Amino acid sequence: MRSDAVKKGIDKAPARSLLRADGLDDADFDKPFIGIANSWNDIVPGHIHLNEIVEAVREGIIEAGGRPFVFGVPAVCDGIAMGHKGMRYSLISREVISDCCEVMVEGHALDGWVGVSNCDKVTPGMLMAMGRMNVPGLIVTGGAMEVGMDGGKPLDLQSVFEAIGAYSAGKVDESEVRMIECSACPGRGSCSGLFTANTMACLTEALGMSLVGCATCLADDVRKLAIARATGRRIVELAKADVKPRDIVSRESFRNAIRVDMAIGGSTNTALHLPAISKDFGCPVTLDDFDEISRVTPHITSLRPGGPYSIKDLDDAGGIPAVLHILRDSLSDVPTGSGRSIAEIAADGKVLDSEVLRDASSAFHQQGGIAVLKGNIAPDGSVVKQSAVSPAMMRFSGKARVFDSEKDAAEAITSGSIVPGDVVVIRYEGPKGAPGMPEMLSPTSLIVGRGLGDSVALITDGRFSGASRGGAIGHVSPEAYAGGPIAALRDGDVIDIDIPARKLDARLSDEEISKRLSECKKVERPVAGVQKKYRRLVSSGADGAYLG
């Protein structure tokens, strides 16, 4: 086994001596060494219970004859980081988490490992490390929180952000905002809608890297600990058999995951994460795969932020196995970490609520949740969550209101200077320009909260929260900092958005765009530390903001 490098032979006496200081004895040196990457902290609500899950994984590893070792990795709560410089560290944390896992697993010659995760960048970061190292591994995602309630009305984090927009428009008073604030997030777990954390949990299960039922099982559901314990047992089996992540996950697995993503209407952040993860697995997928699959995959459920349902509703309707069952004729049959194939899981899946989970004939939309738009503003592509766009905004033309930061745009929206017919343009917030490609739930929520969701669009080279909705188009590539055409836009330029035709254009000639770009002065934000390294290494948002 890999761990023989630290435990077998007379020359490994020093390493064994140190391991004995950890409490190991002779019998332990014959067992597989299994790491547990634990993203527990008491800042992020989705992570405050992860020590309990880790303990269940430990129990399963011990039951199966392995020796567990726990190590920590960081996590950023995007909701807490939103709207200030902390958000510039969120996407960067994906790479840091991936590196942390690699350092600990490879540095200690572990035979396998389990990532205990929950939030937006942690799960993709752990998956990237799994593909890169190709050491036996599985993921346990921590589960969503319960839905908040206000007199029977469901609430979540999105409700709080949109309440601020309603307050700025004089539609609600401060006491109502406070009531929503105090009710929307009732306890531990990731936010209750199909935002990025829960989307990535669903796609991890669809990839076959977490056990069946893990993705939609809530944080406080007793089944979560049973799944964690079973994961501990299973990882020992995989380590003993030397079944590696690349033996499980292929390009067909990623295309299956994209199909599930389109069917459930997942976060646009998956258009960053899946391409990056697939590169580390050695079988890249691109935005072209997203668009191809989206055009032929029906949107079969309608979860927040675009619809009325929560992750609990999806779980009650049968979870990811039920989604796979509906999609079964369009999926490739590939293995999973559970030992069962996708076809077997799909065959056993049962739809328990045909209103929450519909078949193709009664789907909420005939195309998938994400659309990729291209044009003279975004020659390399841009991304919109079309399942969360109202019919009135599917085709839209308006005049540009251009801002070189999220802060300036949010202030303009709050002040009331953004009016129906405007297209808010936020640039220099891309992977290099920000740096870190911050999420922008604040401006999108302000637009919706002020009642402008059907009359104002927003485009940016940054990205959006999984909780964003409306005519919000992100990941515009190339970004302004890299000389992309978005840098040439000026107030008053007419912008045409045609989501069905997958087009995003300004009414400007190529010559005019080139002329303006030659005259542009790049917005420079001083950077240091990890941001400086990130800016130097990161690729385009269209390429997954991958560190090459």
XYZ file of C-alpha atoms in Angstrom:
548
model
C 0.000 0.000 0.000
C 1.070 3.633 -0.440
C 1.453 4.028 3.311
C 4.169 1.375 3.359
C 6.435 4.299 2.467
C 6.118 5.499 6.083
C 5.497 2.292 8.028
C 7.373 -0.709 6.568
C 11.057 -1.601 6.897
C 13.800 -0.889 9.374
C 14.574 2.430 7.699
C 11.063 3.683 8.526
C 11.623 3.409 12.273
C 11.752 7.217 12.674
C 8.389 7.664 10.937
C 6.863 4.814 12.980
C 8.222 6.382 16.140
C 6.417 9.626 15.369
C 3.229 7.742 14.489
C 3.430 5.895 17.817
C 3.341 9.343 19.432
C -0.084 9.692 17.752
C -1.233 6.581 19.629
C -0.602 3.920 16.961
C 0.530 0.436 17.923
C 1.964 -2.520 15.986
C -1.450 -3.647 14.732
C -2.139 -0.225 13.203
C 0.854 -0.518 10.884
C -0.892 -3.325 9.006
C -3.996 -1.227 8.322
C -4.749 1.146 5.444
C -4.062 4.750 6.441
C -7.128 6.835 5.572
C -7.222 10.627 5.771
C -10.292 12.710 6.509
C -10.166 16.275 5.198
C -12.395 18.201 7.592
C -13.589 21.700 6.679
C -15.223 22.219 10.096
C -15.216 25.696 11.560
C -17.654 27.668 13.690
C -17.970 30.585 11.249
C -19.740 28.917 8.325
C -23.251 27.597 9.164
C -22.831 24.785 6.673
C -19.759 23.558 8.555
C -20.526 23.884 12.244
C -21.753 20.277 12.474
C -19.052 18.635 10.370
C -17.133 17.249 13.356
C -20.115 14.947 13.977
C -19.966 13.743 10.395
C -16.200 13.274 10.636
C -16.665 11.138 13.733
C -19.141 8.929 11.851
C -16.665 8.582 8.974
C -13.968 7.651 11.506
C -16.201 4.956 12.973
C -16.805 3.483 9.533
C -13.094 3.461 8.706
C -12.280 1.677 11.982
C -15.098 -0.846 11.462
C -13.682 -1.718 8.035
C -10.158 -2.193 9.366
C -8.588 1.155 8.506
C -6.709 3.706 10.579
C -8.214 7.217 10.270
C -6.300 10.498 10.426
C -8.129 13.841 10.474
C -6.751 17.100 9.091
C -8.311 20.510 8.546
C -8.897 22.686 5.501
C -10.282 26.258 5.295
C -13.719 27.364 4.122
C -15.159 30.775 3.224
C -18.858 31.537 3.734
C -19.829 33.416 0.596
C -22.841 34.991 2.283
C -20.671 36.496 5.016
C -17.934 37.454 2.534
C -20.412 39.048 0.106
C -20.046 42.729 -0.714
C -16.604 43.438 0.763
C -12.994 42.516 0.002
C -13.453 39.112 1.619
C -15.353 37.941 -1.444
C -12.165 38.301 -3.481
C -10.801 35.369 -1.484
C -13.716 33.005 -2.029
C -12.859 31.530 -5.433
C -9.167 31.689 -4.520
C -9.989 29.394 -1.586
C -10.937 26.611 -4.028
C -7.304 26.349 -5.105
C -6.019 26.688 -1.524
C -8.309 23.873 -0.346
C -7.218 21.661 -3.214
C -3.573 22.306 -2.401
C -4.131 21.659 1.329
C -5.639 18.247 0.585
C -2.801 17.368 -1.787
C -0.150 18.429 0.717
C -1.631 16.359 3.546
C -2.490 13.214 1.570
C 0.737 13.082 -0.414
C 2.917 14.368 2.417
C 1.856 11.472 4.644
C 1.510 8.752 1.985
C -2.124 8.047 2.828
C -3.815 5.090 1.153
C -7.127 6.874 0.697
C -9.104 9.818 1.979
C -12.574 11.219 2.535
C -13.398 14.878 2.042
C -16.002 16.140 4.534
C -17.293 19.276 2.916
C -20.331 21.447 2.393
C -19.950 24.882 0.886
C -19.325 26.482 -2.465
C -15.581 26.198 -3.034
C -14.764 23.392 -0.600
C -16.442 20.571 -2.490
C -14.940 21.516 -5.876
C -11.548 22.079 -4.267
C -11.598 18.591 -2.767
C -12.750 17.069 -6.055
C -9.913 18.817 -7.895
C -7.435 17.286 -5.451
C -8.982 13.850 -5.953
C -8.549 14.035 -9.702
C -5.043 15.441 -9.481
C -3.650 12.952 -6.945
C -5.703 9.952 -8.085
C -5.608 8.423 -4.613
C -8.750 6.472 -3.575
C -11.265 8.993 -2.277
C -14.888 9.861 -1.597
C -16.793 12.968 -0.493
C -19.407 13.443 2.219
C -21.291 16.716 1.831
C -22.759 18.092 5.050
C -26.312 18.798 3.857
C -28.658 21.773 3.668
C -30.342 23.610 6.517
C -34.080 23.626 7.022
C -36.126 26.290 5.244
C -36.749 29.447 7.264
C -40.362 30.396 7.844
C -42.318 33.591 8.367
C -45.943 32.844 9.162
C -46.012 30.027 6.638
C -43.938 31.872 4.026
C -40.645 30.098 3.200
C -37.438 32.107 3.531
C -33.756 31.643 2.780
C -30.636 33.791 2.427
C -31.864 35.079 -0.927
C -34.890 36.519 0.910
C -32.626 38.653 3.092
C -30.665 40.131 0.208
C -33.846 40.910 -1.718
C -35.398 42.482 1.390
C -32.584 45.051 1.348
C -33.552 45.974 -2.200
C -37.196 46.260 -1.178
C -36.175 48.467 1.777
C -34.164 50.786 -0.490
C -37.265 51.152 -2.671
C -39.453 51.962 0.348
C -41.474 48.765 -0.006
C -40.685 47.396 3.473
C -39.532 48.974 6.710
C -36.494 48.143 8.830
C -38.487 45.969 11.224
C -39.560 43.686 8.375
C -35.994 43.385 7.130
C -34.948 42.409 10.650
C -37.715 39.827 10.888
C -36.547 38.221 7.634
C -32.917 38.433 8.795
C -33.743 36.582 12.008
C -35.878 33.885 10.352
C -34.262 33.062 7.016
C -31.398 30.842 8.217
C -32.802 28.725 11.066
C -29.846 26.490 11.799
C -26.859 24.511 10.680
C -26.345 23.386 7.122
C -25.811 25.000 3.744
C -28.431 27.496 2.539
C -31.692 25.745 1.755
C -32.102 26.545 -1.959
C -30.330 25.156 -4.996
C -27.457 27.574 -4.567
C -23.842 26.633 -5.309
C -23.162 24.489 -2.230
C -26.151 22.246 -2.802
C -25.677 22.211 -6.559
C -22.129 20.922 -6.099
C -23.366 18.308 -3.619
C -25.832 17.091 -6.249
C -23.179 16.979 -8.952
C -20.724 15.156 -6.674
C -23.320 12.429 -6.208
C -24.014 12.419 -9.965
C -20.265 12.030 -10.624
C -20.252 8.984 -8.366
C -17.913 10.543 -5.807
C -20.359 10.491 -2.909
C -22.703 7.710 -1.857
C -26.305 7.477 -2.994
C -28.611 9.916 -1.204
C -25.838 12.056 0.256
C -26.483 15.231 -1.753
C -30.029 16.092 -0.697
C -30.060 14.603 2.816
C -30.377 17.588 5.182
C -27.754 18.440 7.776
C -29.993 17.452 10.683
C -31.375 14.292 9.077
C -30.233 11.186 10.970
C -29.523 9.534 7.625
C -26.561 11.865 7.140
C -24.530 10.170 9.863
C -25.427 6.740 8.474
C -24.215 7.841 5.028
C -21.014 9.183 6.590
C -20.382 5.927 8.431
C -21.011 3.919 5.250
C -18.588 6.212 3.410
C -15.926 5.401 5.995
C -16.412 1.704 5.412
C -16.470 2.090 1.652
C -13.258 4.107 1.408
C -11.349 1.305 3.125
C -12.711 -1.128 0.535
C -11.655 1.191 -2.288
C -8.185 1.638 -0.779
C -7.665 -2.114 -0.359
C -8.780 -2.716 -3.951
C -6.784 0.330 -5.170
C -9.836 1.760 -6.964
C -8.883 5.333 -7.764
C -10.982 8.390 -8.676
C -9.931 8.206 -12.321
C -11.137 4.584 -12.381
C -14.573 5.922 -11.443
C -14.849 9.321 -13.124
C -14.530 9.807 -16.887
C -15.512 12.437 -19.419
C -18.861 10.642 -19.704
C -19.291 11.035 -15.927
C -18.798 14.797 -16.267
C -21.294 14.974 -19.106
C -23.777 13.057 -16.943
C -23.181 15.579 -14.168
C -23.727 18.487 -16.571
C -27.000 16.870 -17.675
C -28.137 16.617 -14.049
C -27.061 20.240 -13.549
C -29.178 21.356 -16.505
C -32.148 19.271 -15.364
C -32.235 20.668 -11.830
C -31.333 24.272 -12.758
C -28.111 24.482 -10.770
C -25.864 27.440 -9.993
C -23.921 29.146 -12.780
C -20.807 28.559 -10.671
C -20.808 24.985 -11.966
C -19.607 26.440 -15.280
C -16.433 27.371 -13.389
C -16.111 24.328 -11.178
C -16.831 21.379 -13.473
C -14.359 22.508 -16.178
C -11.675 23.035 -13.508
C -12.370 19.681 -11.826
C -12.430 17.870 -15.167
C -8.979 19.235 -16.044
C -7.567 17.685 -12.885
C -9.229 14.381 -13.796
C -7.555 14.543 -17.218
C -10.801 14.603 -19.219
C -11.727 18.265 -19.788
C -15.231 19.532 -20.437
C -15.896 23.079 -21.644
C -18.656 25.649 -21.932
C -19.489 24.062 -25.291
C -20.468 20.867 -23.445
C -22.732 22.909 -21.165
C -24.477 24.587 -24.070
C -24.838 21.411 -26.132
C -26.355 19.475 -23.241
C -28.538 22.371 -22.076
C -30.245 22.624 -25.475
C -31.526 19.024 -25.277
C -32.112 18.562 -21.526
C -35.446 19.560 -19.972
C -35.517 21.542 -16.728
C -37.505 19.108 -14.583
C -37.620 20.790 -11.178
C -37.942 24.397 -10.051
C -35.916 25.104 -6.925
C -34.963 28.403 -5.336
C -33.770 30.872 -6.522
C -35.767 30.436 -9.726
C -38.700 28.488 -8.317
C -40.643 27.734 -5.151
C -39.004 24.517 -3.945
C -36.112 23.797 -1.577
C -33.520 21.038 -1.277
C -35.779 19.328 1.254
C -38.527 19.227 -1.369
C -36.111 17.648 -3.851
C -35.060 15.096 -1.243
C -38.663 14.265 -0.420
C -39.340 13.826 -4.147
C -36.627 11.171 -4.447
C -33.368 13.134 -4.592
C -30.671 12.616 -7.195
C -31.603 8.929 -7.809
C -35.043 10.115 -8.930
C -33.457 12.758 -11.177
C -31.248 10.046 -12.697
C -34.324 7.865 -13.186
C -36.044 10.574 -15.228
C -32.877 11.183 -17.280
C -31.915 7.518 -17.567
C -32.277 7.209 -21.340
C -29.857 10.087 -21.959
C -27.151 9.101 -19.452
C -23.953 7.176 -20.091
C -23.616 4.106 -17.903
C -20.480 4.647 -15.829
C -19.226 3.332 -12.472
C -19.594 5.137 -9.152
C -17.707 5.028 -5.889
C -20.579 3.110 -4.311
C -19.799 0.054 -6.450
C -23.059 0.407 -8.371
C -23.266 1.851 -11.861
C -25.206 5.000 -12.750
C -27.656 2.849 -14.742
C -28.331 0.676 -11.695
C -28.872 3.702 -9.448
C -31.132 5.315 -12.063
C -33.167 2.136 -12.472
C -33.790 1.964 -8.725
C -34.598 5.688 -8.392
C -38.212 6.505 -7.621
C -40.051 9.781 -8.220
C -42.084 10.362 -5.066
C -43.582 13.729 -6.031
C -44.352 14.272 -9.715
C -45.031 17.980 -9.212
C -41.597 18.729 -7.734
C -39.855 16.338 -10.169
C -41.535 16.231 -13.569
C -40.894 14.123 -16.631
C -39.886 15.652 -19.959
C -43.455 16.010 -21.209
C -44.403 18.333 -18.327
C -41.007 19.911 -17.617
C -40.814 23.459 -16.252
C -38.721 24.408 -19.295
C -37.763 22.411 -22.350
C -34.118 23.462 -22.063
C -31.673 23.172 -19.205
C -30.942 25.676 -16.481
C -27.803 27.305 -17.901
C -27.275 28.993 -21.269
C -23.937 30.074 -22.749
C -24.110 33.363 -24.642
C -21.510 34.667 -27.089
C -21.169 37.832 -29.152
C -19.022 40.897 -29.612
C -19.087 41.609 -25.845
C -18.251 38.012 -24.909
C -16.426 36.307 -27.786
C -15.226 33.501 -25.494
C -18.603 33.145 -23.788
C -20.738 34.200 -20.851
C -23.170 32.337 -18.616
C -26.767 32.931 -17.515
C -29.079 30.852 -15.341
C -31.932 30.900 -17.830
C -34.195 28.852 -15.584
C -34.226 31.836 -13.181
C -34.951 34.443 -15.886
C -38.515 35.649 -16.455
C -39.993 35.335 -19.965
C -39.896 39.145 -20.268
C -36.105 39.141 -19.991
C -35.279 36.274 -22.354
C -34.900 38.830 -25.131
C -33.956 42.309 -23.958
C -32.328 45.447 -25.309
C -31.267 48.359 -23.162
C -28.779 51.129 -22.593
C -25.553 50.423 -20.760
C -24.825 51.873 -17.329
C -21.155 51.103 -16.863
C -19.351 50.616 -13.526
C -15.794 49.531 -12.800
C -16.665 47.921 -9.465
C -19.527 46.112 -7.763
C -19.602 48.745 -5.014
C -20.274 51.595 -7.432
C -23.010 49.635 -9.177
C -24.722 48.691 -5.899
C -24.715 52.328 -4.783
C -26.299 53.399 -8.077
C -29.012 50.757 -7.794
C -29.759 51.638 -4.179
C -29.957 55.365 -4.970
C -32.630 54.770 -7.596
C -30.552 55.953 -10.548
C -30.947 52.617 -12.336
C -34.269 52.617 -14.190
C -36.253 50.245 -16.414
C -34.498 49.679 -19.725
C -30.980 49.863 -18.270
C -28.298 47.219 -18.626
C -25.970 47.439 -15.628
C -22.404 46.596 -16.680
C -19.959 45.668 -13.909
C -16.413 45.060 -15.093
C -12.899 44.602 -13.694
C -14.378 41.958 -11.361
C -13.047 38.942 -13.275
C -10.527 36.312 -12.132
C -7.518 38.584 -12.735
C -9.110 42.008 -12.474
C -10.812 41.743 -9.085
C -8.825 39.540 -8.486
C -10.779 36.463 -7.456
C -13.945 36.901 -9.557
C -16.237 37.853 -6.647
C -19.869 36.767 -6.485
C -22.405 39.543 -6.806
C -25.582 38.613 -4.994
C -25.985 42.153 -3.695
C -26.596 43.999 -7.011
C -28.778 41.240 -8.469
C -30.863 41.098 -5.291
C -31.127 44.881 -5.149
C -32.454 44.890 -8.718
C -35.051 42.212 -7.912
C -35.907 43.706 -4.524
C -36.580 47.109 -6.085
C -39.029 45.522 -8.516
C -36.730 45.820 -11.549
C -36.187 42.114 -12.168
C -38.248 42.182 -15.384
C -36.885 45.469 -16.727
C -33.165 45.742 -15.868
C -30.391 43.378 -16.950
C -26.892 43.010 -15.530
C -23.734 41.758 -17.246
C -20.333 41.283 -15.646
C -16.955 39.642 -16.033
C -17.413 38.604 -12.394
C -19.794 35.897 -11.275
C -23.030 35.456 -9.380
C -24.143 33.647 -6.285
C -26.157 30.510 -6.804
C -28.938 32.516 -5.156
C -28.986 35.157 -7.901
C -31.912 35.345 -10.303
C -33.144 37.560 -13.114
C -31.417 38.783 -16.274
C -27.955 38.410 -14.771
C -25.200 37.354 -17.181
C -21.784 36.587 -15.716
C -18.376 35.149 -16.600
C -18.116 37.538 -19.593
C -14.875 36.485 -21.276
C -12.300 37.732 -21.988
C -12.542 39.909 -18.887
C -11.905 43.654 -18.931
C -8.541 43.323 -17.168
C -7.339 41.024 -19.971
C -8.469 43.504 -22.644
C -11.854 41.927 -23.316
C -14.465 43.909 -25.280
C -16.485 44.578 -22.111
C -13.766 47.139 -21.297
C -14.834 49.154 -24.380
C -18.438 49.704 -23.275
C -19.614 53.207 -22.376
C -22.755 54.648 -20.821
C -25.534 54.749 -23.386
C -24.315 51.942 -25.630
C -27.225 49.742 -26.670
C -26.823 46.113 -25.625
C -28.881 43.278 -27.117
C -29.469 40.125 -25.081
C -31.061 37.127 -26.812
C -30.938 34.092 -24.536
C -32.811 31.699 -26.881
C -30.373 32.596 -29.672
C -27.430 32.512 -27.225
C -26.320 36.035 -28.213
C -24.853 38.950 -26.251
C -23.912 41.955 -28.383
C -23.364 45.685 -28.215
C -24.482 47.748 -31.194
C -20.901 48.652 -31.971
C -18.758 47.816 -34.974
C -15.620 45.749 -34.555
C -13.640 48.816 -35.590
C -15.232 50.969 -32.883
C -14.578 48.328 -30.222
C -10.920 48.048 -31.302
C -10.508 51.819 -31.285
C -11.975 52.148 -27.801
C -9.874 49.303 -26.433
C -6.737 51.014 -27.709
C -7.722 54.081 -25.686
C -8.728 52.237 -22.485
C -6.821 52.703 -19.279
C -6.814 49.446 -17.322
C -8.215 49.613 -13.782
C -5.465 48.405 -11.461
C -6.149 47.239 -7.918
C -3.037 46.754 -5.779
C -2.630 43.142 -4.693
C -0.334 41.222 -2.381
C 0.008 37.741 -0.943
C -2.241 35.018 -2.297
C -4.123 37.499 -4.505
C -0.901 38.443 -6.271
C -0.075 34.807 -6.990
C -3.627 34.128 -8.126
C -3.695 37.058 -10.561
C -0.452 35.872 -12.132
C -1.585 32.262 -12.601
C -5.360 32.216 -13.133
C -6.965 31.558 -16.514
C -10.152 32.998 -18.001
C -13.580 32.492 -16.459
C -14.509 30.691 -19.696
C -11.774 28.178 -18.836
C -12.949 27.564 -15.282
C -10.657 30.172 -13.676
C -8.119 27.372 -13.516
C -4.561 27.827 -12.278
C -2.449 26.551 -15.147
